[in-house]
Short mmCIF file of C-alpha atoms and ligand atoms in Angstrom, two decimals:
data_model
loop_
_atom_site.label_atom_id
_atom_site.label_comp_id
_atom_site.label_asym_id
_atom_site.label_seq_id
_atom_site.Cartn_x
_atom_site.Cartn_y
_atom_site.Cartn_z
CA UNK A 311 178.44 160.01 179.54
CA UNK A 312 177.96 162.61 181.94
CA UNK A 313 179.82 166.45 181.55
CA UNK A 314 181.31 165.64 185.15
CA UNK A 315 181.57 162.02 185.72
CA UNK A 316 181.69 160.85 189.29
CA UNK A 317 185.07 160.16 189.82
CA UNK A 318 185.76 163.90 188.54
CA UNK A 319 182.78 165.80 191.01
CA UNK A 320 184.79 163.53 194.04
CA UNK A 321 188.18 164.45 192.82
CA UNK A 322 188.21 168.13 192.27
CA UNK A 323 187.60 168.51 196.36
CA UNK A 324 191.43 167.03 195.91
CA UNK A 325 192.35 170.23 194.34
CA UNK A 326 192.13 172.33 197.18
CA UNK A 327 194.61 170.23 199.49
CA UNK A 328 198.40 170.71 198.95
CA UNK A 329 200.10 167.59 197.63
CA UNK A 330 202.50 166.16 199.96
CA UNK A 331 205.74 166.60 199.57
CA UNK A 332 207.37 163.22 200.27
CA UNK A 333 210.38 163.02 198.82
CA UNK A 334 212.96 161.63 200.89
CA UNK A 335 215.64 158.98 198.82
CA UNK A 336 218.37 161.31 196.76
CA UNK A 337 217.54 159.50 193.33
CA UNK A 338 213.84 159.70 193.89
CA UNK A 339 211.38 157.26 194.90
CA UNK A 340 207.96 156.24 193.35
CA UNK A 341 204.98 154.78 195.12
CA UNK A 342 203.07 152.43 193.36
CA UNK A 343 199.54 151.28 194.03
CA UNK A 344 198.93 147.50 192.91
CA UNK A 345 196.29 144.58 193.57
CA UNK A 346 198.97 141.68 192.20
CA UNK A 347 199.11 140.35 195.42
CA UNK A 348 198.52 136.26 194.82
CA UNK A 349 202.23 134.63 194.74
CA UNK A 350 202.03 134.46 191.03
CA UNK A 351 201.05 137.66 190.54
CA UNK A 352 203.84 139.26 193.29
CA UNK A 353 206.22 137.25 191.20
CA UNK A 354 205.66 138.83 188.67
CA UNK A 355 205.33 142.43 189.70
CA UNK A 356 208.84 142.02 191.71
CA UNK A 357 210.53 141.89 188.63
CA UNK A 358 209.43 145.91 187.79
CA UNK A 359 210.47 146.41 191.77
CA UNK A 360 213.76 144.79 190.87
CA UNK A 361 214.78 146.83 187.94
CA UNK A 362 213.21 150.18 189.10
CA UNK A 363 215.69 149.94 192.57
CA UNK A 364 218.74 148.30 190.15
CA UNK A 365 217.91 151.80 188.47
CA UNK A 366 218.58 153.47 191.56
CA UNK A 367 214.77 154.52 192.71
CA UNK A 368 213.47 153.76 195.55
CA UNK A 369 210.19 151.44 195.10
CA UNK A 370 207.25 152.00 197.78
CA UNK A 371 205.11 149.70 197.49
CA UNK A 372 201.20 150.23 197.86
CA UNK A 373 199.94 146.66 197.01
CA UNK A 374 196.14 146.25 197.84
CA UNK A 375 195.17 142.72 198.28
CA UNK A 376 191.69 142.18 196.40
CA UNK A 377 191.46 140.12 192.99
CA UNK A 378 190.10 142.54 189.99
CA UNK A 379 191.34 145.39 192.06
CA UNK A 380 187.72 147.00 193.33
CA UNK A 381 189.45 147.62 196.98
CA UNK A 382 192.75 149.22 195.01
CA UNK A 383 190.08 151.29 193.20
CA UNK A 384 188.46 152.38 196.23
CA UNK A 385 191.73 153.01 198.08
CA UNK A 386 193.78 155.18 195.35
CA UNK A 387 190.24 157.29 195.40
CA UNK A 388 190.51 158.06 199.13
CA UNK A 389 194.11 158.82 198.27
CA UNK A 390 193.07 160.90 195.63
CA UNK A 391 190.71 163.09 197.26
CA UNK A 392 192.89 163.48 200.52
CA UNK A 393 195.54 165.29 197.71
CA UNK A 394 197.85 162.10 198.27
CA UNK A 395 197.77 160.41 195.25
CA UNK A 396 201.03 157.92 194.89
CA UNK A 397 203.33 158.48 191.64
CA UNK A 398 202.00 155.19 189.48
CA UNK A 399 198.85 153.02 190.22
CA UNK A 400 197.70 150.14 188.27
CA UNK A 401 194.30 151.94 186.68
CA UNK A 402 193.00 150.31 183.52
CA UNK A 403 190.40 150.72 180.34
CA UNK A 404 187.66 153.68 180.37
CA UNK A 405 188.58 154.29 183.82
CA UNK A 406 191.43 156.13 182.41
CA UNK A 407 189.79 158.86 180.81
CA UNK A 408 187.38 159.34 184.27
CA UNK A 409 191.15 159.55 185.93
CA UNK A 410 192.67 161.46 182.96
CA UNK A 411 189.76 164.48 183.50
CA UNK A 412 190.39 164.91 187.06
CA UNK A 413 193.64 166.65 185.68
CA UNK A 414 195.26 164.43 188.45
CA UNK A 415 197.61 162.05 185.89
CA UNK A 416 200.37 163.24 184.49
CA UNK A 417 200.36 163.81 180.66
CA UNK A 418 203.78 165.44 180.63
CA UNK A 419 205.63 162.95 182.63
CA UNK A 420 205.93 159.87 179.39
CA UNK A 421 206.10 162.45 176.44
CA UNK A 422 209.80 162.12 176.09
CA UNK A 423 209.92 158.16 176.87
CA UNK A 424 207.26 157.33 174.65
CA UNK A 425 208.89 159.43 171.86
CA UNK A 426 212.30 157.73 172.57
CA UNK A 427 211.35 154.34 173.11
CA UNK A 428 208.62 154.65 169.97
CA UNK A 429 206.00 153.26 172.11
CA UNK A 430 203.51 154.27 168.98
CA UNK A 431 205.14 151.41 166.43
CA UNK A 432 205.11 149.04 169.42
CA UNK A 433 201.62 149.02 170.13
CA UNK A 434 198.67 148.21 168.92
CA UNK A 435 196.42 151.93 167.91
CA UNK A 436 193.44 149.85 169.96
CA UNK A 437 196.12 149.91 172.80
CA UNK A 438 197.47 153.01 172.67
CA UNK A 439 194.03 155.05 172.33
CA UNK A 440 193.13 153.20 175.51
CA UNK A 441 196.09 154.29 177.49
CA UNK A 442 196.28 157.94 175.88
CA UNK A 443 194.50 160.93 177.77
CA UNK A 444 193.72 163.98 174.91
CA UNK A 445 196.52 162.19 172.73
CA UNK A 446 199.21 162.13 175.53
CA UNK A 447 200.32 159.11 176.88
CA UNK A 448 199.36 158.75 180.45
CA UNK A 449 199.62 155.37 181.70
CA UNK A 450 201.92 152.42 180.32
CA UNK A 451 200.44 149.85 179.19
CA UNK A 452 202.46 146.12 180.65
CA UNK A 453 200.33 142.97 179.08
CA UNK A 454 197.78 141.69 177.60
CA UNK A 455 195.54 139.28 179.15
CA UNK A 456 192.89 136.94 177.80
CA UNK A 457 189.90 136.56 179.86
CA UNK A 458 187.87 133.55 178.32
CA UNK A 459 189.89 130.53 179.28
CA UNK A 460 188.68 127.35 180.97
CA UNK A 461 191.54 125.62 183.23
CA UNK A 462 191.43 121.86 183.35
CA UNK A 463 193.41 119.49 185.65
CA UNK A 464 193.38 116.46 182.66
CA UNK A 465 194.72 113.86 185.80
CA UNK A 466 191.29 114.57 187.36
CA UNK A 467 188.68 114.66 184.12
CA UNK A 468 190.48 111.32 183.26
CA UNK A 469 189.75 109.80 186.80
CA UNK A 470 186.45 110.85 186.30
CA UNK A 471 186.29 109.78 183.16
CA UNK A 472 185.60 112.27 180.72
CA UNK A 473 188.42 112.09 177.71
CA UNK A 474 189.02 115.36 176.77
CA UNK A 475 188.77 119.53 177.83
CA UNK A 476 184.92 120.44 176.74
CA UNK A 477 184.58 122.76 173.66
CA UNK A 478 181.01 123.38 173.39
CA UNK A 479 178.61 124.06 176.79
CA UNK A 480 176.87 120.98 176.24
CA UNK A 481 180.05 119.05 176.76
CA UNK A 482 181.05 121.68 179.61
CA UNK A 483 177.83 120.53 181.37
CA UNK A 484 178.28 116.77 180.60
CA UNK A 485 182.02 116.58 181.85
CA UNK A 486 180.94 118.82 184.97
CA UNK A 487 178.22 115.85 185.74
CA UNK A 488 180.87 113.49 185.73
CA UNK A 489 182.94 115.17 188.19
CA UNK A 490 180.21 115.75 189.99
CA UNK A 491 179.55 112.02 190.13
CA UNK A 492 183.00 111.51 190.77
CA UNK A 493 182.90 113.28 194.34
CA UNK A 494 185.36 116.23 192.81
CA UNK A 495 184.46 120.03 192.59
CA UNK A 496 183.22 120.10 189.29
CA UNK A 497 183.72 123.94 188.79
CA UNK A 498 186.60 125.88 190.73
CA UNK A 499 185.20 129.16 191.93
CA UNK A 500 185.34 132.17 194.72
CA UNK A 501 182.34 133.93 195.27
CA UNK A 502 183.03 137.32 194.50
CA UNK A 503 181.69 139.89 192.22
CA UNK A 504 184.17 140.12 189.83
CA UNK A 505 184.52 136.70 189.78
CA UNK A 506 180.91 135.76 189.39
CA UNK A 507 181.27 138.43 186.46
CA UNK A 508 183.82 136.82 185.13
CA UNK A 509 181.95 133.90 184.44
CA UNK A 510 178.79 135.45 183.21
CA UNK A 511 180.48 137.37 180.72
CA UNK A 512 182.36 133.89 179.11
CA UNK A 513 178.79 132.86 179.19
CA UNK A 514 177.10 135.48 177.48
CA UNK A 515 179.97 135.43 174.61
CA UNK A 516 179.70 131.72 174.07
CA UNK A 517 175.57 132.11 174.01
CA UNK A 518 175.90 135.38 172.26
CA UNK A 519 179.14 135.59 169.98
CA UNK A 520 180.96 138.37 169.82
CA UNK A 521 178.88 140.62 167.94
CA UNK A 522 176.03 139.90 170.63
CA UNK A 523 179.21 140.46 173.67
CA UNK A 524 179.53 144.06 172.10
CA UNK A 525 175.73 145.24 171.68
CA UNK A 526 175.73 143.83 175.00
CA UNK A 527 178.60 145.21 177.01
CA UNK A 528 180.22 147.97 174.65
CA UNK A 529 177.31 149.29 173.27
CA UNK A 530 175.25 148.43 176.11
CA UNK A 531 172.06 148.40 173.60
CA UNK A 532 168.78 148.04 175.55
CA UNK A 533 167.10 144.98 172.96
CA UNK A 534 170.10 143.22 173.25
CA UNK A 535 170.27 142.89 177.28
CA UNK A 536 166.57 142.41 177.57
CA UNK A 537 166.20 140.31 174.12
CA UNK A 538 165.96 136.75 174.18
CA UNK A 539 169.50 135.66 173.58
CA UNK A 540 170.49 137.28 177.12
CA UNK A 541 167.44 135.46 178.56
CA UNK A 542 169.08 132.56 177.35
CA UNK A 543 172.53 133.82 178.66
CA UNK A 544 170.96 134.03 182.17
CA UNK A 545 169.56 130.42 182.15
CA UNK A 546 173.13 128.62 181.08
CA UNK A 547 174.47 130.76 184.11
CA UNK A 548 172.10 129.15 186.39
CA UNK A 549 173.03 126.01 184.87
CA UNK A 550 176.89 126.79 185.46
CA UNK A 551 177.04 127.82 188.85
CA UNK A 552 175.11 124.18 189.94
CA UNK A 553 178.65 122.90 189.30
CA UNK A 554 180.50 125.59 191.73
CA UNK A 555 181.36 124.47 195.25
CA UNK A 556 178.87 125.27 197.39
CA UNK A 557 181.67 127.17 200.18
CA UNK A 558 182.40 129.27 197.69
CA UNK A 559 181.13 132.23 199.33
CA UNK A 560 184.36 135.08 199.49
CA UNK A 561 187.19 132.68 198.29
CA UNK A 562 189.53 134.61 196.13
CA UNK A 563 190.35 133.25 192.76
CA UNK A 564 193.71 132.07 193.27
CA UNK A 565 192.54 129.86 196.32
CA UNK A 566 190.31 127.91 193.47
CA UNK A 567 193.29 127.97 191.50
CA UNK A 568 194.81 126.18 194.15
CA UNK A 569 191.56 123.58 194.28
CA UNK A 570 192.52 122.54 190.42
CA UNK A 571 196.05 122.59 190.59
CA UNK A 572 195.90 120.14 194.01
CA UNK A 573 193.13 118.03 192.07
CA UNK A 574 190.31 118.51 194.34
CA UNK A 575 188.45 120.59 190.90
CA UNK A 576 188.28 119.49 187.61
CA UNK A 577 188.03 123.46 185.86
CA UNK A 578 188.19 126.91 186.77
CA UNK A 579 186.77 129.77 184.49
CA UNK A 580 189.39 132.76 185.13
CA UNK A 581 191.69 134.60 182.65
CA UNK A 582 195.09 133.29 182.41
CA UNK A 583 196.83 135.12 185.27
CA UNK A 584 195.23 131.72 187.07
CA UNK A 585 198.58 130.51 184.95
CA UNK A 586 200.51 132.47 187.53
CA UNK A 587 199.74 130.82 190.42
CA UNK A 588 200.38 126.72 187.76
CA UNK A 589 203.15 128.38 186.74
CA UNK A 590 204.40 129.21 190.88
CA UNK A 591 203.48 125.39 191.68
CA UNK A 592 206.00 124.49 188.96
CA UNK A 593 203.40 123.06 186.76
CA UNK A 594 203.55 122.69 182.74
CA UNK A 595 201.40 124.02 180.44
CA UNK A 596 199.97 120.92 178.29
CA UNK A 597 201.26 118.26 180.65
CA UNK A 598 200.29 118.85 184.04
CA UNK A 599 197.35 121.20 182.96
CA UNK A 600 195.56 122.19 179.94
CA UNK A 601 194.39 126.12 178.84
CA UNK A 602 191.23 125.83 176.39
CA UNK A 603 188.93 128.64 175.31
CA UNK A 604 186.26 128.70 176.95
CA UNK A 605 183.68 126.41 175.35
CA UNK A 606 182.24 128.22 172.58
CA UNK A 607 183.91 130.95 172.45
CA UNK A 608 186.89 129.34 170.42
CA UNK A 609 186.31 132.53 167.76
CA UNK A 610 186.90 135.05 170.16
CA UNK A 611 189.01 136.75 172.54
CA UNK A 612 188.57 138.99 175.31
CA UNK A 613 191.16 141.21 176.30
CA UNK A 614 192.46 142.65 179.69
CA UNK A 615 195.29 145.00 179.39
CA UNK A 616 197.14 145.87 182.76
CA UNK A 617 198.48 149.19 182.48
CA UNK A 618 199.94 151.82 185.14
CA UNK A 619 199.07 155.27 185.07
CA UNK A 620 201.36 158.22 186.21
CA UNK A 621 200.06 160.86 188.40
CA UNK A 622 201.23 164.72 188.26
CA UNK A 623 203.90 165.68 190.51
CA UNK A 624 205.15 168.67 192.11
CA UNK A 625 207.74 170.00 189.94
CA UNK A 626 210.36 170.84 192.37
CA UNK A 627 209.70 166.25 192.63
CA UNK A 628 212.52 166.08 189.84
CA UNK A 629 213.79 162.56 191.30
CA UNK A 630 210.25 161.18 191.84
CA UNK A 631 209.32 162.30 188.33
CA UNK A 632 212.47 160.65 186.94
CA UNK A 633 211.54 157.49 189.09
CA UNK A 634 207.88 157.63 187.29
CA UNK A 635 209.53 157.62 183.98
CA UNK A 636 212.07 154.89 184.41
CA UNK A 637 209.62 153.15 185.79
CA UNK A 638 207.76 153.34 182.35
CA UNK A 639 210.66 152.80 180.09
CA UNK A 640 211.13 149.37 182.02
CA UNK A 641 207.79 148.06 181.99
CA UNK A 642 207.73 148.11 177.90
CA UNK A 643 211.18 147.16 177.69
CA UNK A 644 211.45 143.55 175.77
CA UNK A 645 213.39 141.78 178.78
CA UNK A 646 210.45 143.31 181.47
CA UNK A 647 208.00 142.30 179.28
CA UNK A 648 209.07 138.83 178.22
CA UNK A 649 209.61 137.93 182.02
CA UNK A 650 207.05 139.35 183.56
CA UNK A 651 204.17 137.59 181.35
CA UNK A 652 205.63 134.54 182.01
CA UNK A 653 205.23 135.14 185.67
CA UNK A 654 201.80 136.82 185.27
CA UNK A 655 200.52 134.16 182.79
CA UNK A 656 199.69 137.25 180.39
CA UNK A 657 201.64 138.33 176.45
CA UNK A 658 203.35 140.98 176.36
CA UNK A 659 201.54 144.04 174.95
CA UNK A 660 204.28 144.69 172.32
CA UNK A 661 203.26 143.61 168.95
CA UNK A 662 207.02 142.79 167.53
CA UNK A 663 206.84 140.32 170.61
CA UNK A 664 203.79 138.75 169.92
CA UNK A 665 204.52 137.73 166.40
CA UNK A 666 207.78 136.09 168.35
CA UNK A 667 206.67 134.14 170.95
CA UNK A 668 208.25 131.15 170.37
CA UNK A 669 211.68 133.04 170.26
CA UNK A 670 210.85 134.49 173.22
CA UNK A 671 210.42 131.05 175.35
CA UNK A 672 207.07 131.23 175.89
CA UNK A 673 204.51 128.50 176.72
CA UNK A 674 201.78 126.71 174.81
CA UNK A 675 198.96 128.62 176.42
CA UNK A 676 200.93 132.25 175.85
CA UNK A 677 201.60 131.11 172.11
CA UNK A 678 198.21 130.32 171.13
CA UNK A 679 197.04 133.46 172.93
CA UNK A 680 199.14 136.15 170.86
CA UNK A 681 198.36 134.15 167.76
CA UNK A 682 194.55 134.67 168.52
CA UNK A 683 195.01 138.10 169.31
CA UNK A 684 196.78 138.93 166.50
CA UNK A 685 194.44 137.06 164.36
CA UNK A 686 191.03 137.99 166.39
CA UNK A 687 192.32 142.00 165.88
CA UNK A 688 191.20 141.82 162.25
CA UNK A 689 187.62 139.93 162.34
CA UNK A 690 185.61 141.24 164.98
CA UNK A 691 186.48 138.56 167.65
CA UNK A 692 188.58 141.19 170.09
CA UNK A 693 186.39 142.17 172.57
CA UNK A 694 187.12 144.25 175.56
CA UNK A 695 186.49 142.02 178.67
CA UNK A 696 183.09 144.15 180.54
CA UNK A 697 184.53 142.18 184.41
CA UNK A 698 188.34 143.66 183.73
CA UNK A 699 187.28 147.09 183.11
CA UNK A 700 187.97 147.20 179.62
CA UNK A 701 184.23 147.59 177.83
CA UNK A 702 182.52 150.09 180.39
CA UNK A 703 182.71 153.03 183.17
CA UNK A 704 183.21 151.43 186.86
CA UNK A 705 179.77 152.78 187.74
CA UNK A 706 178.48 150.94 184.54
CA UNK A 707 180.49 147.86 185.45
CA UNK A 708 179.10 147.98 189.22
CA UNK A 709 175.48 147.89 188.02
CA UNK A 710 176.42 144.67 185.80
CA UNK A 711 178.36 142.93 189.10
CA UNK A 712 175.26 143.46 191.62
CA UNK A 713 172.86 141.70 189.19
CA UNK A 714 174.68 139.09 188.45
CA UNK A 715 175.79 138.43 192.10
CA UNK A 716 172.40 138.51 193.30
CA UNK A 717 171.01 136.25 190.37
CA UNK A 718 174.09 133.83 190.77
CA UNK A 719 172.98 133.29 194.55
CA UNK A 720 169.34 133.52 194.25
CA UNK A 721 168.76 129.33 192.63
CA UNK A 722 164.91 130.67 192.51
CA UNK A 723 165.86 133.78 190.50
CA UNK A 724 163.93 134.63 187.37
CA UNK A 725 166.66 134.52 183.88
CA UNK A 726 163.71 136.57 182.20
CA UNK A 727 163.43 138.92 185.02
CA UNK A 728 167.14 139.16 185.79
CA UNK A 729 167.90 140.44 181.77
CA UNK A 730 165.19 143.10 182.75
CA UNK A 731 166.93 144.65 185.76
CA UNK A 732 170.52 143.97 184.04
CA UNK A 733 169.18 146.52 181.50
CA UNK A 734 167.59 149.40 184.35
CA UNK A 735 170.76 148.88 186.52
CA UNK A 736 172.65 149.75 183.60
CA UNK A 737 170.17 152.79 182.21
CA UNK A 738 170.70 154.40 185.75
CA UNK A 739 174.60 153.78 186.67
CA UNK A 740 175.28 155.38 182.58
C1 LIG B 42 193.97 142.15 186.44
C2 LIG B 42 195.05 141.11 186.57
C3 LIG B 42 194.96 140.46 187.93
C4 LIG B 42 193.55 139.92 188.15
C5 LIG B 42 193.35 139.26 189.49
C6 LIG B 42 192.62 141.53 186.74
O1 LIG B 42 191.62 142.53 186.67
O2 LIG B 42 193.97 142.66 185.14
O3 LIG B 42 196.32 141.71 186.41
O4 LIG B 42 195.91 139.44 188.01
O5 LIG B 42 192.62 140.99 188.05
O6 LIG B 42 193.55 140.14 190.52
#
């Protein structure tokens, strides 16, 4: 990586402009920049709102409509560099350390909350290293999401007659011809970089395994995204997106959601806060829909951790500080974190909790989940998802989105070719 990444050369312009001083509520107040904006997701996130104002904080809420959170990205930058940062924002994976050498989080503001609350036993090292900034905590971490799920509406698979969830590709592409046939969407999808990302990189791991995900998208080694496995990567993406609806051009994820759960689409390929929105339509997991891996990749699992990161304040911003770290305490709290993945369609990030999930009420789809993580965390099969922001640098991550958006909507486009420029975007965005 570069001595002065991008975000940092933009950022320290910030440090010449006076913070503002906006402290206005006695208690304090904190400011929180968010993209959990589909009615799942706002479910979810109202339950931190709720406790943080029970608390007696004031909650401002800076909610940036945009799955994946590119537009929140580009907003809390703007913020950033106008010396207007807001107390928490939702900032996740590698990003973290880009943020964390700006010097504009916070890595005094959690020392005494993690220390109380033992936030090191709680997590997992993988997930505290992420969230730590030169070994101080600087961001809690809320969840832990799994990104390669496949979302099946069984009603409409069984009126198009296929008998059960696919497991393999081959089946994937043999129950999508039947929908097809069938006059239903065969594949649930909105046309949006991160989304079409989100499906190439399920591909790739179910082509590739896990060992070929990481060369890929951790290690980003040069054979591997030009070699002939991610040739073959390319073509079964081709393949896959002949099953997408054709209007799919902008829709945002949880509007396909909606096409499954209102059995006009047979599948969706989206990590499981698509449960969110099932689990807002008063669906049940196993009955009215089904959560499988997604075919192939039965071995592995990708994870997405949300996590909020806490910028520095003024100190003479006692309240606001105080309103940052309550704030924190909640969100790894067990009763925070038991509801709020239920709304969110994530597992908590607590390990205690994940090895109880059954105690804790939660559903088929969240039970299976922490088992795999748990069990994936000691053979190889976690992998940090490359579309959540988990495996690379945004800049890295940008490169991989415009190639694969381009490819995806390009039918004539070369698989050979398109591993070739995946691997020069990447050289020139490191
Ligand atoms: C976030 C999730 C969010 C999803 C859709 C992901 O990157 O981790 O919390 O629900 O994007 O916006």
């Amino acid at each position: 990586m570069n001595a002065l990444s991008p975000l940092a050369v933009i950022i320290s312009l910030a440090s010449l402009l006076p913070l503002a001083a906006v402290a206005d509520e006695s208690k304090g107040s904190v400011e929180v920049v968010h993209w959990w904006t589909s009615g799942g997701e706002k479910a979810a996130v109202d339950v931190l709102k709720a406790q943080v104002e029970k608390d007696g904080f004031a909650w401002k809420d800076g909610a940036v409509a945009g799955g994946g959170g590119a537009t929140a990205m580009t907003v809390l930058k703007s913020r950033a560099v106008s010396g207007n940062p807001p107390g928490v924002a939702q900032i996740k994976g590698p990003d973290i350390q880009d943020w964390g050498s700006t010097g504009l989080l916070g890595t005094d503001v959690l020392k005494d909350v993690a220390k109380q609350e033992k936030w090191d036993e709680l997590l997992d090292k993988k997930v505290s290293d992420i969230v730590k900034f030169d070994g101080d905590y600087v961001a809690v971490p809320v969840n832990v999401h799994r990104v390669n799920w496949l979302w099946v509406n069984p009603e409409v698979l069984k009126k198009a007659g296929v008998a059960q969830a696919p497991t393999t590709l081959e089946e994937f592409y043999a129950a999508a011809d039947k929908l097809k046939a069938a006059g239903f969407i065969a594949l649930a999808h909105g046309g949006q970089p991160w989304q079409d990302s989100t499906v190439f990189e399920n591909v790739v791991l179910s082509v590739m395994g896990p060992k070929g995900y990481q060369q890929a998208f951790v290690e980003l080694d040069e054979k591997t995204l030009t070699g002939p496995e991610m040739v073959k990567s390319f073509e079964a993406l081709k393949k896959v997106a002949t099953y997408m609806d054709a209007n799919r051009a902008g829709r945002d994820w949880n509007i396909a959601a909606a096409d499954v759960i209102n059995g006009k689409a047979g599948m969706q390929i989206m990590g499981d806060w698509a449960k969110s929105e099932w689990t807002a339509a008063k669906k049940v997991a196993g009955k009215d829909y089904q959560c499988v891996p997604f075919p192939g990749t039965a071995n592995a699992f990708t994870y997405n951790v949300d996590s909020l990161a806490v910028f520095k304040l003024n100190a003479d911003r006692k309240g606001d500080i105080a309103a940052q770290q309550d704030l924190a305490k909640v969100a790894l709290g067990e009763d925070f974190q038991k509801v709020f993945s239920i709304n969110k369609g994530s597992i908590p990030v607590r390990k205690d909790m994940q090895a109880n999930m059954e105690k804790y009420g939660f559903d088929a789809c969240a039970q299976a989940s922490a088992k795999d993580f748990l069990k994936d965390a000691g053979n190889g099969g976690l992998q940090p998802s490359m579309a959540h922001n988990m495996a690379t640098s945004l800049a890295v991550q940008g490169a991989i989105f415009d190639v694969v958006t381009n490819y995806i909507n390009d039918p004539q486009a070369d698989p050979a070719k398109a591993a070739q420029r995946l691997n020069s975007a990447i050289k020139s965005a490191k």
